[in-house]
Amino acid sequence: MRIAVIGGAGRMGLSNCEAILEAADTELAGAVEGAGHPAIGSDIGRLLGRDPLAIAVTADLEAVLADADVAIDFTTPAASAAHASIAARIGRPLVIGTTGLGATESATVAAASHKIAVVQAANMSRGVTLLQALVRQVAAALDEDFDVEIVEMHHNRKVDAPSGTALALGEAAAIGRGVDLETAARRARDGLTGPRQAGTIGFAVLRGGDVVGDHSVIFAGAGERIELSHRASDRQVFSRGAVAAARWVTRQAPGLYSMEDVLGLRSGG
Ligand code: NAD
């Protein structure tokens, strides 16, 4: 299976290229960067600290897609939306790991998924996908006597907050409770906030160092507390998940899928 990597010279892009090269059944079809990126023209093997692979980073997404079975995109919200439209036009399935998409960008991805199969997930790790299912289950079992708080920490170069994973965990808790996350979420607290409002879902964000991604969901009741945590120490967990999603998505009908679909957890809620 030939897989194209979009955002190929980024932190996750390089990790995705590595995962494709390491798996026995996948080939790197090409690495795409935005026009003007300094890595364009460089050999992707060299960028990975390997021997040259005779694959130069290019800005020509259409040519790379034409020669690939599927693409993995970890770029920016605007770029991922544009890439979904191009993949739909060319007819290649897509795996999107980019986080922080707004309503318009999400609508563009949803429109593309009428023509191609798309897996979109804020976190491609198996552990976090399972965590989401667990959070949904725990939230469904507990009532509003348990306050839900979500804490995340990432490296100091992350640009969106709370993380897409934290928001997805919040969504899982909201679904479990049967409430709307937009209404229940408290994304920041500062100053004289007053006491905590029952039923809300709080978020706390930490940034620093090279933390790959830590998430905890805390259910705090009177006299007891349940904490469900996941810590990623290596970007390869996301990349291996993205490659698994790429294998899976090539066999699907057009539609918008999640990692829970890829791992067969959809009905296990
Ligand atoms: P990064 O800035 O290191 O990499 C992004 C890359 O995309 C850059 O190299 C950039 O030049 C490239 N890019 C931007 N516009 C482009 C375009 N139009 N065409 C081609 N390439 C383009 O960032 P990162 O740490 O690799 O994270 C990327 C995204 O992935 C973020 O949204 C992050 O939150 C998300 N992420 C998701 C998961 C997951 O499991 N789903 C895990 C980690 C990070």
Short mmCIF file of C-alpha atoms and ligand atoms in Angstrom, two decimals, residues 6-13 32-35 37 73-77 79 83 96-100 121-125 155 158-160 164-165 212 235 238, ligand 1:
data_model
loop_
_atom_site.label_atom_id
_atom_site.label_comp_id
_atom_site.label_asym_id
_atom_site.label_seq_id
_atom_site.Cartn_x
_atom_site.Cartn_y
_atom_site.Cartn_z
CA ILE A 6 1.05 15.63 3.84
CA GLY A 7 2.92 18.02 6.13
CA GLY A 8 5.81 15.58 5.65
CA ALA A 9 8.55 17.75 7.17
CA GLY A 10 6.57 18.59 10.33
CA ARG A 11 6.97 16.89 13.72
CA MET A 12 4.15 14.43 13.06
CA GLY A 13 4.85 14.26 9.30
CA VAL A 32 4.19 17.04 0.64
CA GLU A 33 4.83 20.45 2.20
CA GLY A 34 3.28 23.87 1.72
CA ALA A 35 4.72 26.01 -1.12
CA HIS A 37 8.70 25.46 2.85
CA ASP A 73 -2.47 14.68 6.73
CA PHE A 74 -1.20 16.31 9.95
CA THR A 75 -0.89 19.97 8.98
CA THR A 76 -3.07 22.96 9.92
CA PRO A 77 -6.87 23.31 10.03
CA ALA A 79 -4.62 23.18 4.99
CA HIS A 83 -6.48 18.93 1.16
CA ILE A 96 -6.67 13.58 9.02
CA GLY A 97 -4.91 14.00 12.36
CA THR A 98 -4.87 17.80 12.43
CA THR A 99 -6.62 19.33 15.44
CA GLY A 100 -8.35 22.65 16.01
CA ALA A 121 -9.35 11.82 14.91
CA ALA A 122 -7.76 14.29 17.31
CA ASN A 123 -5.73 11.41 18.69
CA MET A 124 -4.73 8.36 16.69
CA SER A 125 -3.32 6.34 19.60
CA HIS A 155 5.06 20.68 24.51
CA LYS A 158 1.60 23.45 20.44
CA VAL A 159 -0.62 26.19 18.98
CA ASP A 160 -4.19 25.16 19.93
CA GLY A 164 -8.15 18.33 20.29
CA THR A 165 -7.81 15.19 22.42
CA VAL A 212 4.22 14.63 23.68
CA ARG A 235 4.92 10.39 18.68
CA PHE A 238 0.02 8.46 16.85
P1 NAD B 1 4.15 20.91 12.84
O1 NAD B 1 3.97 22.40 12.76
O2 NAD B 1 5.47 20.36 13.28
O3 NAD B 1 3.82 20.26 11.41
C1 NAD B 1 2.81 20.68 10.54
C2 NAD B 1 3.39 20.65 9.14
O4 NAD B 1 2.35 20.93 8.19
C3 NAD B 1 4.49 21.73 8.93
O5 NAD B 1 5.66 21.11 8.44
C4 NAD B 1 3.87 22.65 7.92
O6 NAD B 1 4.82 23.25 7.04
C5 NAD B 1 2.93 21.69 7.17
N1 NAD B 1 1.94 22.40 6.37
C6 NAD B 1 1.24 23.54 6.69
N2 NAD B 1 0.45 23.88 5.64
C7 NAD B 1 0.64 22.96 4.67
C8 NAD B 1 0.11 22.81 3.36
N3 NAD B 1 -0.78 23.65 2.84
N4 NAD B 1 0.51 21.74 2.63
C9 NAD B 1 1.42 20.86 3.13
N5 NAD B 1 1.98 20.97 4.37
C10 NAD B 1 1.57 22.02 5.12
O7 NAD B 1 2.97 20.39 13.78
P2 NAD B 1 2.79 18.93 14.42
O8 NAD B 1 3.25 18.92 15.82
O9 NAD B 1 3.32 17.89 13.47
O10 NAD B 1 1.20 18.84 14.47
C11 NAD B 1 0.41 18.92 13.30
C12 NAD B 1 -1.06 18.73 13.67
O11 NAD B 1 -1.27 17.39 14.13
C13 NAD B 1 -1.55 19.65 14.81
O12 NAD B 1 -2.87 20.05 14.52
C14 NAD B 1 -1.50 18.74 16.02
O13 NAD B 1 -2.39 19.14 17.06
C15 NAD B 1 -1.93 17.44 15.39
N6 NAD B 1 -1.60 16.22 16.14
C16 NAD B 1 -2.51 15.22 16.06
C17 NAD B 1 -2.25 13.99 16.66
C18 NAD B 1 -3.24 12.86 16.46
O14 NAD B 1 -3.00 11.73 16.95
N7 NAD B 1 -4.35 13.08 15.75
C19 NAD B 1 -1.05 13.79 17.35
C20 NAD B 1 -0.12 14.85 17.42
C21 NAD B 1 -0.41 16.05 16.78
#
